[in-house]
mmCIF file of N, CA and C in Angstrom:
data_model
loop_
_atom_site.group_PDB
_atom_site.id
_atom_site.type_symbol
_atom_site.label_atom_id
_atom_site.label_comp_id
_atom_site.label_asym_id
_atom_site.label_seq_id
_atom_site.Cartn_x
_atom_site.Cartn_y
_atom_site.Cartn_z
ATOM 1 N N MET A 106 32.475 52.199 51.897
ATOM 2 C CA MET A 106 32.092 53.562 51.513
ATOM 3 C C MET A 106 30.517 53.184 50.816
ATOM 4 N N ALA A 107 30.687 53.245 49.344
ATOM 5 C CA ALA A 107 29.379 52.900 48.470
ATOM 6 C C ALA A 107 29.666 51.668 47.715
ATOM 7 N N LYS A 108 28.590 51.114 47.339
ATOM 8 C CA LYS A 108 28.612 50.037 46.233
ATOM 9 C C LYS A 108 28.246 51.047 44.896
ATOM 10 N N VAL A 109 29.117 50.827 44.055
ATOM 11 C CA VAL A 109 28.907 51.725 42.866
ATOM 12 C C VAL A 109 28.890 50.804 41.441
ATOM 13 N N LEU A 110 28.068 51.113 40.741
ATOM 14 C CA LEU A 110 27.700 50.338 39.521
ATOM 15 C C LEU A 110 28.170 51.404 38.328
ATOM 16 N N VAL A 111 29.110 50.980 37.814
ATOM 17 C CA VAL A 111 29.733 52.035 36.634
ATOM 18 C C VAL A 111 29.665 51.189 35.372
ATOM 19 N N VAL A 112 28.907 52.009 34.299
ATOM 20 C CA VAL A 112 28.328 51.734 33.115
ATOM 21 C C VAL A 112 28.953 52.560 31.741
ATOM 22 N N ASP A 113 29.894 51.840 31.306
ATOM 23 C CA ASP A 113 30.713 52.772 30.055
ATOM 24 C C ASP A 113 30.909 51.829 29.093
ATOM 25 N N ASP A 114 30.824 51.987 27.731
ATOM 26 C CA ASP A 114 31.170 50.829 26.804
ATOM 27 C C ASP A 114 32.570 51.086 26.302
ATOM 28 N N GLU A 115 33.242 52.263 26.879
ATOM 29 C CA GLU A 115 34.565 52.404 26.472
ATOM 30 C C GLU A 115 35.669 51.614 27.575
ATOM 31 N N ALA A 116 36.457 50.576 27.211
ATOM 32 C CA ALA A 116 36.859 49.660 28.177
ATOM 33 C C ALA A 116 38.114 50.376 28.948
ATOM 34 N N GLY A 117 38.857 51.346 28.383
ATOM 35 C CA GLY A 117 39.821 52.070 29.209
ATOM 36 C C GLY A 117 39.454 52.865 30.044
ATOM 37 N N TYR A 118 38.358 53.611 29.765
ATOM 38 C CA TYR A 118 37.604 54.678 30.390
ATOM 39 C C TYR A 118 36.829 54.090 31.433
ATOM 40 N N ARG A 119 36.215 52.914 31.232
ATOM 41 C CA ARG A 119 35.660 52.040 32.352
ATOM 42 C C ARG A 119 36.644 51.554 33.460
ATOM 43 N N ALA A 120 37.651 50.923 33.083
ATOM 44 C CA ALA A 120 38.838 50.549 33.856
ATOM 45 C C ALA A 120 39.272 51.850 34.712
ATOM 46 N N SER A 121 39.396 52.981 34.226
ATOM 47 C CA SER A 121 39.811 54.120 35.043
ATOM 48 C C SER A 121 38.894 54.372 35.852
ATOM 49 N N LEU A 122 37.683 54.545 35.761
ATOM 50 C CA LEU A 122 36.727 54.872 36.678
ATOM 51 C C LEU A 122 36.820 53.815 37.789
ATOM 52 N N LYS A 123 36.730 52.762 37.414
ATOM 53 C CA LYS A 123 36.730 51.525 38.574
ATOM 54 C C LYS A 123 37.711 51.935 39.327
ATOM 55 N N PHE A 124 39.211 52.055 38.795
ATOM 56 C CA PHE A 124 40.245 52.018 39.658
ATOM 57 C C PHE A 124 40.168 53.118 40.750
ATOM 58 N N PHE A 125 39.829 54.451 40.238
ATOM 59 C CA PHE A 125 39.798 55.777 40.899
ATOM 60 C C PHE A 125 38.716 55.558 42.195
ATOM 61 N N LEU A 126 37.447 54.692 41.648
ATOM 62 C CA LEU A 126 36.393 54.670 42.660
ATOM 63 C C LEU A 126 36.921 53.715 43.750
ATOM 64 N N THR A 127 37.451 52.582 43.363
ATOM 65 C CA THR A 127 37.897 51.560 44.188
ATOM 66 C C THR A 127 38.966 52.156 45.185
ATOM 67 N N GLN A 128 39.986 52.950 44.519
ATOM 68 C CA GLN A 128 41.153 53.625 45.596
ATOM 69 C C GLN A 128 40.461 54.325 46.446
ATOM 70 N N ALA A 129 39.395 55.145 46.266
ATOM 71 C CA ALA A 129 38.686 55.818 47.175
ATOM 72 C C ALA A 129 37.874 55.143 48.259
ATOM 73 N N GLY A 130 37.969 53.610 48.163
ATOM 74 C CA GLY A 130 37.141 52.624 49.195
ATOM 75 C C GLY A 130 35.884 52.343 48.793
ATOM 76 N N ASN A 131 35.535 52.503 47.816
ATOM 77 C CA ASN A 131 34.170 51.974 47.000
ATOM 78 C C ASN A 131 34.044 50.556 46.852
ATOM 79 N N GLU A 132 33.161 49.851 46.764
ATOM 80 C CA GLU A 132 32.988 48.743 46.236
ATOM 81 C C GLU A 132 32.425 48.690 44.908
ATOM 82 N N VAL A 133 33.238 48.430 43.721
ATOM 83 C CA VAL A 133 32.835 48.700 42.346
ATOM 84 C C VAL A 133 32.577 47.716 41.439
ATOM 85 N N VAL A 134 31.769 47.383 40.729
ATOM 86 C CA VAL A 134 31.278 46.595 39.546
ATOM 87 C C VAL A 134 31.270 47.599 38.313
ATOM 88 N N ALA A 135 31.998 47.185 37.265
ATOM 89 C CA ALA A 135 32.013 47.908 36.097
ATOM 90 C C ALA A 135 31.780 47.152 35.011
ATOM 91 N N VAL A 136 30.853 47.634 34.147
ATOM 92 C CA VAL A 136 30.215 46.973 33.157
ATOM 93 C C VAL A 136 30.345 47.597 31.767
ATOM 94 N N ALA A 137 29.949 46.907 30.475
ATOM 95 C CA ALA A 137 30.129 47.630 29.378
ATOM 96 C C ALA A 137 28.706 47.955 28.827
ATOM 97 N N THR A 138 27.724 47.346 29.200
ATOM 98 C CA THR A 138 26.271 47.461 28.223
ATOM 99 C C THR A 138 25.233 47.633 29.489
ATOM 100 N N ALA A 139 24.076 48.353 29.075
ATOM 101 C CA ALA A 139 22.985 48.304 30.003
ATOM 102 C C ALA A 139 22.489 46.756 30.468
ATOM 103 N N LEU A 140 22.575 45.955 29.517
ATOM 104 C CA LEU A 140 21.932 44.680 29.825
ATOM 105 C C LEU A 140 22.797 44.067 30.787
ATOM 106 N N ASP A 141 24.211 44.206 30.807
ATOM 107 C CA ASP A 141 25.072 43.670 31.790
ATOM 108 C C ASP A 141 24.835 44.338 33.293
ATOM 109 N N ALA A 142 24.696 45.590 33.050
ATOM 110 C CA ALA A 142 24.388 46.553 34.371
ATOM 111 C C ALA A 142 22.941 46.045 34.941
ATOM 112 N N ALA A 143 21.961 45.682 34.174
ATOM 113 C CA ALA A 143 20.720 45.211 34.795
ATOM 114 C C ALA A 143 21.120 43.969 35.432
ATOM 115 N N ASN A 144 21.669 42.776 34.666
ATOM 116 C CA ASN A 144 21.868 41.501 35.216
ATOM 117 C C ASN A 144 22.752 41.719 36.768
ATOM 118 N N GLN A 145 23.970 42.644 36.582
ATOM 119 C CA GLN A 145 24.710 42.612 37.923
ATOM 120 C C GLN A 145 23.997 43.257 38.796
ATOM 121 N N SER A 146 23.078 44.231 38.686
ATOM 122 C CA SER A 146 22.583 44.997 39.722
ATOM 123 C C SER A 146 21.549 44.051 40.642
ATOM 124 N N THR A 147 21.253 42.769 40.401
ATOM 125 C CA THR A 147 20.324 42.214 41.190
ATOM 126 C C THR A 147 20.920 41.725 42.286
ATOM 127 N N ASP A 148 22.200 41.120 41.999
ATOM 128 C CA ASP A 148 22.878 40.505 43.191
ATOM 129 C C ASP A 148 23.770 41.716 43.875
ATOM 130 N N PHE A 149 24.388 42.471 43.199
ATOM 131 C CA PHE A 149 25.166 43.663 43.652
ATOM 132 C C PHE A 149 24.191 44.761 44.452
ATOM 133 N N ARG A 150 23.248 45.178 44.175
ATOM 134 C CA ARG A 150 22.327 46.050 44.963
ATOM 135 C C ARG A 150 23.238 47.336 45.087
ATOM 136 N N PRO A 151 23.421 48.090 44.065
ATOM 137 C CA PRO A 151 24.173 49.242 44.141
ATOM 138 C C PRO A 151 23.463 50.433 44.727
ATOM 139 N N ASP A 152 24.322 51.305 45.332
ATOM 140 C CA ASP A 152 23.881 52.642 46.028
ATOM 141 C C ASP A 152 24.034 53.572 45.110
ATOM 142 N N VAL A 153 24.946 53.634 44.188
ATOM 143 C CA VAL A 153 25.224 54.799 43.101
ATOM 144 C C VAL A 153 25.303 54.088 41.893
ATOM 145 N N LEU A 154 24.697 54.695 40.857
ATOM 146 C CA LEU A 154 24.911 54.527 39.449
ATOM 147 C C LEU A 154 25.837 55.512 38.833
ATOM 148 N N VAL A 155 26.706 55.075 38.142
ATOM 149 C CA VAL A 155 27.579 56.361 37.380
ATOM 150 C C VAL A 155 27.634 55.586 35.862
ATOM 151 N N ALA A 156 26.743 56.276 35.108
ATOM 152 C CA ALA A 156 26.657 55.913 33.761
ATOM 153 C C ALA A 156 26.935 56.650 32.737
ATOM 154 N N ASP A 157 27.594 56.253 31.547
ATOM 155 C CA ASP A 157 27.691 57.014 30.371
ATOM 156 C C ASP A 157 26.440 57.479 29.988
ATOM 157 N N TRP A 158 26.373 58.773 29.241
ATOM 158 C CA TRP A 158 25.213 58.891 28.649
ATOM 159 C C TRP A 158 24.899 57.949 27.648
ATOM 160 N N LEU A 159 25.856 57.982 26.669
ATOM 161 C CA LEU A 159 25.550 56.770 25.462
ATOM 162 C C LEU A 159 26.372 55.595 25.636
ATOM 163 N N ILE A 160 25.568 54.693 25.769
ATOM 164 C CA ILE A 160 25.975 53.455 26.072
ATOM 165 C C ILE A 160 25.947 52.612 24.732
ATOM 166 N N GLY A 161 27.004 51.824 24.358
ATOM 167 C CA GLY A 161 27.250 51.261 23.156
ATOM 168 C C GLY A 161 26.186 50.118 22.715
ATOM 169 N N ASP A 162 25.313 49.805 23.455
ATOM 170 C CA ASP A 162 24.297 48.898 23.180
ATOM 171 C C ASP A 162 22.991 49.517 22.760
ATOM 172 N N ARG A 163 22.871 50.607 22.223
ATOM 173 C CA ARG A 163 22.021 51.507 21.726
ATOM 174 C C ARG A 163 21.199 51.883 22.647
ATOM 175 N N SER A 164 21.538 52.124 24.206
ATOM 176 C CA SER A 164 20.701 52.645 25.411
ATOM 177 C C SER A 164 21.312 53.848 25.764
ATOM 178 N N THR A 165 20.617 54.598 26.524
ATOM 179 C CA THR A 165 21.223 55.604 27.170
ATOM 180 C C THR A 165 21.184 55.387 28.380
ATOM 181 N N GLY A 166 21.990 56.378 29.371
ATOM 182 C CA GLY A 166 22.279 56.123 30.786
ATOM 183 C C GLY A 166 20.879 56.269 31.376
ATOM 184 N N ALA A 167 20.002 57.016 30.679
ATOM 185 C CA ALA A 167 18.509 57.476 31.148
ATOM 186 C C ALA A 167 17.883 56.270 31.183
ATOM 187 N N ASP A 168 17.769 55.539 29.947
ATOM 188 C CA ASP A 168 17.109 54.333 29.930
ATOM 189 C C ASP A 168 17.404 53.342 30.849
ATOM 190 N N LEU A 169 18.743 53.078 31.251
ATOM 191 C CA LEU A 169 19.067 52.099 32.299
ATOM 192 C C LEU A 169 18.647 52.809 33.490
ATOM 193 N N ALA A 170 18.909 54.068 33.824
ATOM 194 C CA ALA A 170 18.560 54.340 35.154
ATOM 195 C C ALA A 170 17.071 54.192 35.555
ATOM 196 N N ARG A 171 16.222 54.490 34.675
ATOM 197 C CA ARG A 171 14.802 54.320 34.666
ATOM 198 C C ARG A 171 14.568 52.555 35.318
ATOM 199 N N VAL A 172 15.304 51.846 34.491
ATOM 200 C CA VAL A 172 14.888 50.527 34.833
ATOM 201 C C VAL A 172 15.543 50.210 36.151
ATOM 202 N N LEU A 173 16.633 50.695 36.641
ATOM 203 C CA LEU A 173 17.243 50.371 37.883
ATOM 204 C C LEU A 173 16.536 51.129 39.031
ATOM 205 N N ARG A 174 16.186 52.490 38.830
ATOM 206 C CA ARG A 174 15.451 52.977 39.997
ATOM 207 C C ARG A 174 14.022 52.402 40.253
ATOM 208 N N LYS A 175 13.384 51.689 39.321
ATOM 209 C CA LYS A 175 12.226 50.919 39.579
ATOM 210 C C LYS A 175 12.502 49.818 40.592
ATOM 211 N N ARG A 176 13.658 49.131 40.399
ATOM 212 C CA ARG A 176 14.152 48.161 41.650
ATOM 213 C C ARG A 176 14.760 48.611 42.871
ATOM 214 N N PHE A 177 15.396 49.832 42.574
ATOM 215 C CA PHE A 177 16.096 50.439 43.651
ATOM 216 C C PHE A 177 15.720 51.912 43.983
ATOM 217 N N PRO A 178 14.599 52.363 44.479
ATOM 218 C CA PRO A 178 13.936 53.519 44.433
ATOM 219 C C PRO A 178 14.909 54.630 45.031
ATOM 220 N N ASP A 179 16.024 54.132 45.886
ATOM 221 C CA ASP A 179 16.887 55.158 46.489
ATOM 222 C C ASP A 179 18.294 55.166 45.864
ATOM 223 N N LEU A 180 18.210 54.875 44.563
ATOM 224 C CA LEU A 180 19.578 54.579 43.808
ATOM 225 C C LEU A 180 20.121 56.213 43.564
ATOM 226 N N ARG A 181 21.274 56.480 43.695
ATOM 227 C CA ARG A 181 21.758 57.952 43.531
ATOM 228 C C ARG A 181 22.241 57.783 41.965
ATOM 229 N N ILE A 182 21.964 58.728 41.300
ATOM 230 C CA ILE A 182 22.480 58.478 39.736
ATOM 231 C C ILE A 182 23.403 59.638 39.407
ATOM 232 N N ILE A 183 24.452 59.410 38.783
ATOM 233 C CA ILE A 183 25.512 60.269 38.378
ATOM 234 C C ILE A 183 25.641 59.881 36.891
ATOM 235 N N PHE A 184 25.301 60.853 35.994
ATOM 236 C CA PHE A 184 25.930 60.710 34.587
ATOM 237 C C PHE A 184 27.146 61.209 34.076
ATOM 238 N N ILE A 185 27.881 60.785 33.482
ATOM 239 C CA ILE A 185 28.866 61.332 32.686
ATOM 240 C C ILE A 185 28.563 61.370 31.100
ATOM 241 N N THR A 186 29.168 62.404 30.760
ATOM 242 C CA THR A 186 28.890 62.578 29.174
ATOM 243 C C THR A 186 29.728 63.416 28.537
ATOM 244 N N GLY A 187 30.089 62.921 27.299
ATOM 245 C CA GLY A 187 31.073 63.968 26.241
ATOM 246 C C GLY A 187 30.259 64.876 25.530
ATOM 247 N N LEU A 188 28.634 64.755 25.495
ATOM 248 C CA LEU A 188 27.870 65.677 25.046
ATOM 249 C C LEU A 188 27.542 67.047 25.833
ATOM 250 N N GLY A 189 26.891 67.816 25.332
ATOM 251 C CA GLY A 189 26.675 69.117 25.856
ATOM 252 C C GLY A 189 25.839 68.711 27.028
ATOM 253 N N ALA A 190 26.040 69.231 27.998
ATOM 254 C CA ALA A 190 25.394 68.989 29.220
ATOM 255 C C ALA A 190 23.472 69.508 29.337
ATOM 256 N N SER A 191 23.797 70.749 28.551
ATOM 257 C CA SER A 191 22.249 71.168 28.138
ATOM 258 C C SER A 191 21.547 70.263 27.570
ATOM 259 N N MET A 192 21.959 69.676 26.618
ATOM 260 C CA MET A 192 21.306 68.581 25.833
ATOM 261 C C MET A 192 20.680 67.635 26.714
ATOM 262 N N VAL A 193 21.649 66.883 27.559
ATOM 263 C CA VAL A 193 21.307 65.735 28.404
ATOM 264 C C VAL A 193 20.429 66.192 29.531
ATOM 265 N N ARG A 194 20.561 67.281 30.079
ATOM 266 C CA ARG A 194 19.426 67.748 31.269
ATOM 267 C C ARG A 194 18.051 67.762 30.567
ATOM 268 N N GLN A 195 17.897 67.952 29.309
ATOM 269 C CA GLN A 195 16.488 68.087 28.958
ATOM 270 C C GLN A 195 15.916 66.649 28.810
ATOM 271 N N GLN A 196 16.658 65.752 28.889
ATOM 272 C CA GLN A 196 15.985 64.497 28.899
ATOM 273 C C GLN A 196 16.026 63.522 30.124
ATOM 274 N N ILE A 197 16.549 64.487 31.237
ATOM 275 C CA ILE A 197 16.757 63.691 32.571
ATOM 276 C C ILE A 197 15.739 64.357 33.466
ATOM 277 N N GLU A 198 15.019 65.176 33.527
ATOM 278 C CA GLU A 198 14.397 65.952 34.370
ATOM 279 C C GLU A 198 13.589 65.104 35.360
ATOM 280 N N ASP A 199 13.073 63.991 34.962
ATOM 281 C CA ASP A 199 12.111 62.971 35.632
ATOM 282 C C ASP A 199 12.806 61.988 36.544
ATOM 283 N N LEU A 200 14.350 62.209 36.363
ATOM 284 C CA LEU A 200 15.071 61.134 37.093
ATOM 285 C C LEU A 200 15.556 61.728 38.341
ATOM 286 N N ASN A 201 15.642 62.926 38.815
ATOM 287 C CA ASN A 201 15.999 63.164 39.686
ATOM 288 C C ASN A 201 17.598 62.825 40.190
ATOM 289 N N VAL A 202 18.305 63.342 39.056
ATOM 290 C CA VAL A 202 19.702 62.801 38.925
ATOM 291 C C VAL A 202 20.494 63.549 39.803
ATOM 292 N N PHE A 203 21.557 62.827 40.521
ATOM 293 C CA PHE A 203 22.247 63.715 41.522
ATOM 294 C C PHE A 203 23.234 64.546 40.984
ATOM 295 N N GLN A 204 23.974 64.162 40.025
ATOM 296 C CA GLN A 204 25.026 64.901 39.277
ATOM 297 C C GLN A 204 25.174 64.526 37.801
ATOM 298 N N LEU A 205 25.610 65.607 36.986
ATOM 299 C CA LEU A 205 26.009 65.288 35.591
ATOM 300 C C LEU A 205 27.446 65.857 35.556
ATOM 301 N N LEU A 206 28.403 64.991 35.109
ATOM 302 C CA LEU A 206 29.645 65.219 35.064
ATOM 303 C C LEU A 206 30.061 65.576 33.406
ATOM 304 N N GLU A 207 30.507 66.497 32.796
ATOM 305 C CA GLU A 207 31.027 66.614 31.538
ATOM 306 C C GLU A 207 32.455 66.083 31.507
ATOM 307 N N LYS A 208 32.608 65.254 30.378
ATOM 308 C CA LYS A 208 34.102 64.804 29.887
ATOM 309 C C LYS A 208 34.805 66.008 29.354
ATOM 310 N N PRO A 209 35.990 66.022 29.404
ATOM 311 C CA PRO A 209 36.736 65.270 30.473
ATOM 312 C C PRO A 209 36.649 66.007 31.954
ATOM 313 N N PHE A 210 36.787 65.021 32.926
ATOM 314 C CA PHE A 210 36.505 65.637 34.101
ATOM 315 C C PHE A 210 37.744 65.151 35.058
ATOM 316 N N GLU A 211 38.011 65.412 36.335
ATOM 317 C CA GLU A 211 39.103 65.034 36.992
ATOM 318 C C GLU A 211 38.547 63.829 37.833
ATOM 319 N N PRO A 212 39.302 62.767 38.025
ATOM 320 C CA PRO A 212 38.992 61.781 38.802
ATOM 321 C C PRO A 212 38.284 62.163 40.227
ATOM 322 N N ARG A 213 38.983 63.290 40.628
ATOM 323 C CA ARG A 213 38.561 63.718 42.263
ATOM 324 C C ARG A 213 37.088 64.122 41.977
ATOM 325 N N GLN A 214 36.809 64.676 40.851
ATOM 326 C CA GLN A 214 35.413 65.413 40.792
ATOM 327 C C GLN A 214 34.354 63.966 40.994
ATOM 328 N N LEU A 215 34.706 62.832 40.231
ATOM 329 C CA LEU A 215 33.780 61.803 40.181
ATOM 330 C C LEU A 215 33.786 61.187 41.867
ATOM 331 N N VAL A 216 34.968 61.002 42.275
ATOM 332 C CA VAL A 216 35.137 60.453 43.731
ATOM 333 C C VAL A 216 34.113 61.404 44.504
ATOM 334 N N ASP A 217 34.456 62.615 44.484
ATOM 335 C CA ASP A 217 33.532 63.681 45.290
ATOM 336 C C ASP A 217 32.098 63.487 45.113
ATOM 337 N N ALA A 218 31.724 63.332 43.889
ATOM 338 C CA ALA A 218 30.336 63.179 43.399
ATOM 339 C C ALA A 218 29.808 61.974 44.216
ATOM 340 N N VAL A 219 30.497 60.755 44.151
ATOM 341 C CA VAL A 219 29.982 59.555 44.629
ATOM 342 C C VAL A 219 29.964 59.744 46.175
ATOM 343 N N ARG A 220 30.927 60.412 46.948
ATOM 344 C CA ARG A 220 30.748 60.635 48.475
ATOM 345 C C ARG A 220 29.652 61.395 48.581
ATOM 346 N N GLN A 221 29.617 62.488 47.938
ATOM 347 C CA GLN A 221 28.281 63.289 48.161
ATOM 348 C C GLN A 221 26.799 62.959 47.922
ATOM 349 N N ALA A 222 27.120 62.001 46.951
ATOM 350 C CA ALA A 222 25.651 61.224 46.699
ATOM 351 C C ALA A 222 25.363 60.392 47.933
ATOM 352 N N VAL A 223 26.293 59.734 48.425
ATOM 353 C CA VAL A 223 26.002 58.781 49.593
ATOM 354 C C VAL A 223 25.901 59.439 50.658
ATOM 355 N N GLU A 224 26.530 60.480 51.061
ATOM 356 C CA GLU A 224 26.186 61.422 52.163
ATOM 357 C C GLU A 224 24.759 62.188 52.171
ATOM 358 N N GLY A 225 24.386 62.299 51.039
ATOM 359 C CA GLY A 225 23.085 63.054 50.710
ATOM 360 C C GLY A 225 23.601 64.300 50.564
ATOM 361 N N ILE A 226 24.676 64.807 50.186
ATOM 362 C CA ILE A 226 24.805 66.232 50.121
ATOM 363 C C ILE A 226 24.193 66.942 48.701
ATOM 364 N N THR A 227 23.162 67.736 49.002
ATOM 365 C CA THR A 227 22.457 68.168 47.884
ATOM 366 C C THR A 227 22.425 69.761 47.446
ATOM 367 N N ASP A 228 23.426 70.162 48.168
ATOM 368 C CA ASP A 228 23.473 71.793 48.194
ATOM 369 C C ASP A 228 23.499 72.132 46.651
ATOM 370 N N HIS A 229 23.561 71.376 45.634
ATOM 371 C CA HIS A 229 23.671 72.039 44.314
ATOM 372 C C HIS A 229 22.049 71.765 43.775
ATOM 373 N N GLY A 230 21.506 70.889 44.345
ATOM 374 C CA GLY A 230 20.153 70.714 43.820
ATOM 375 C C GLY A 230 20.138 69.557 42.923
ATOM 376 N N PRO A 231 18.966 68.946 42.568
ATOM 377 C CA PRO A 231 19.163 67.758 41.494
ATOM 378 C C PRO A 231 19.466 68.435 40.078
ATOM 379 N N VAL A 232 20.055 67.733 39.357
ATOM 380 C CA VAL A 232 20.170 68.179 37.831
ATOM 381 C C VAL A 232 18.965 68.282 37.191
ATOM 382 N N GLY A 233 18.788 69.094 36.216
ATOM 383 C CA GLY A 233 17.556 69.460 35.620
ATOM 384 C C GLY A 233 16.570 70.433 36.283
ATOM 385 N N SER A 234 16.838 70.856 37.614
ATOM 386 C CA SER A 234 15.993 71.751 38.180
ATOM 387 C C SER A 234 16.417 73.115 38.078
#
C-alpha cells in the first residue's frame, strides 16, 4: 500500500501505530524524534507522514512536515494530537495537511486516513480550510 513514516516520542504509542499500519499492509518506519525522521526519510522516501503534534525533541510535527515537504513535495501529512484540534489547525494552514486526528482515536481511523491519503480521497478538504 504505502510507505508511512510515523513520528511519536511515546514508545508504546509509536509501537502501536506501527503495528496497526503494518497489519493493514503498509511499509512503516517508526521513530521518536524529528531528527531521526529527517535522517530516515532520505532512504525510505515516505508517501505519508504520520506525526504527533508535539515531539519530545522540542519540535512540532509542523516543523518536521515543513522540512520533509521540501524534500518530498507530494508527501501526505496526517497529524495526531492530544491537544485541541482548533489550536493545532491555526498553526498548520500553510501545510495542506490531509487529516488531523485527535487522541484518543481508534486504530481503524488512522488506517483509513492513510489509505485515503494515498488514494487521494479529499472529500473532507484539507485541514485548516
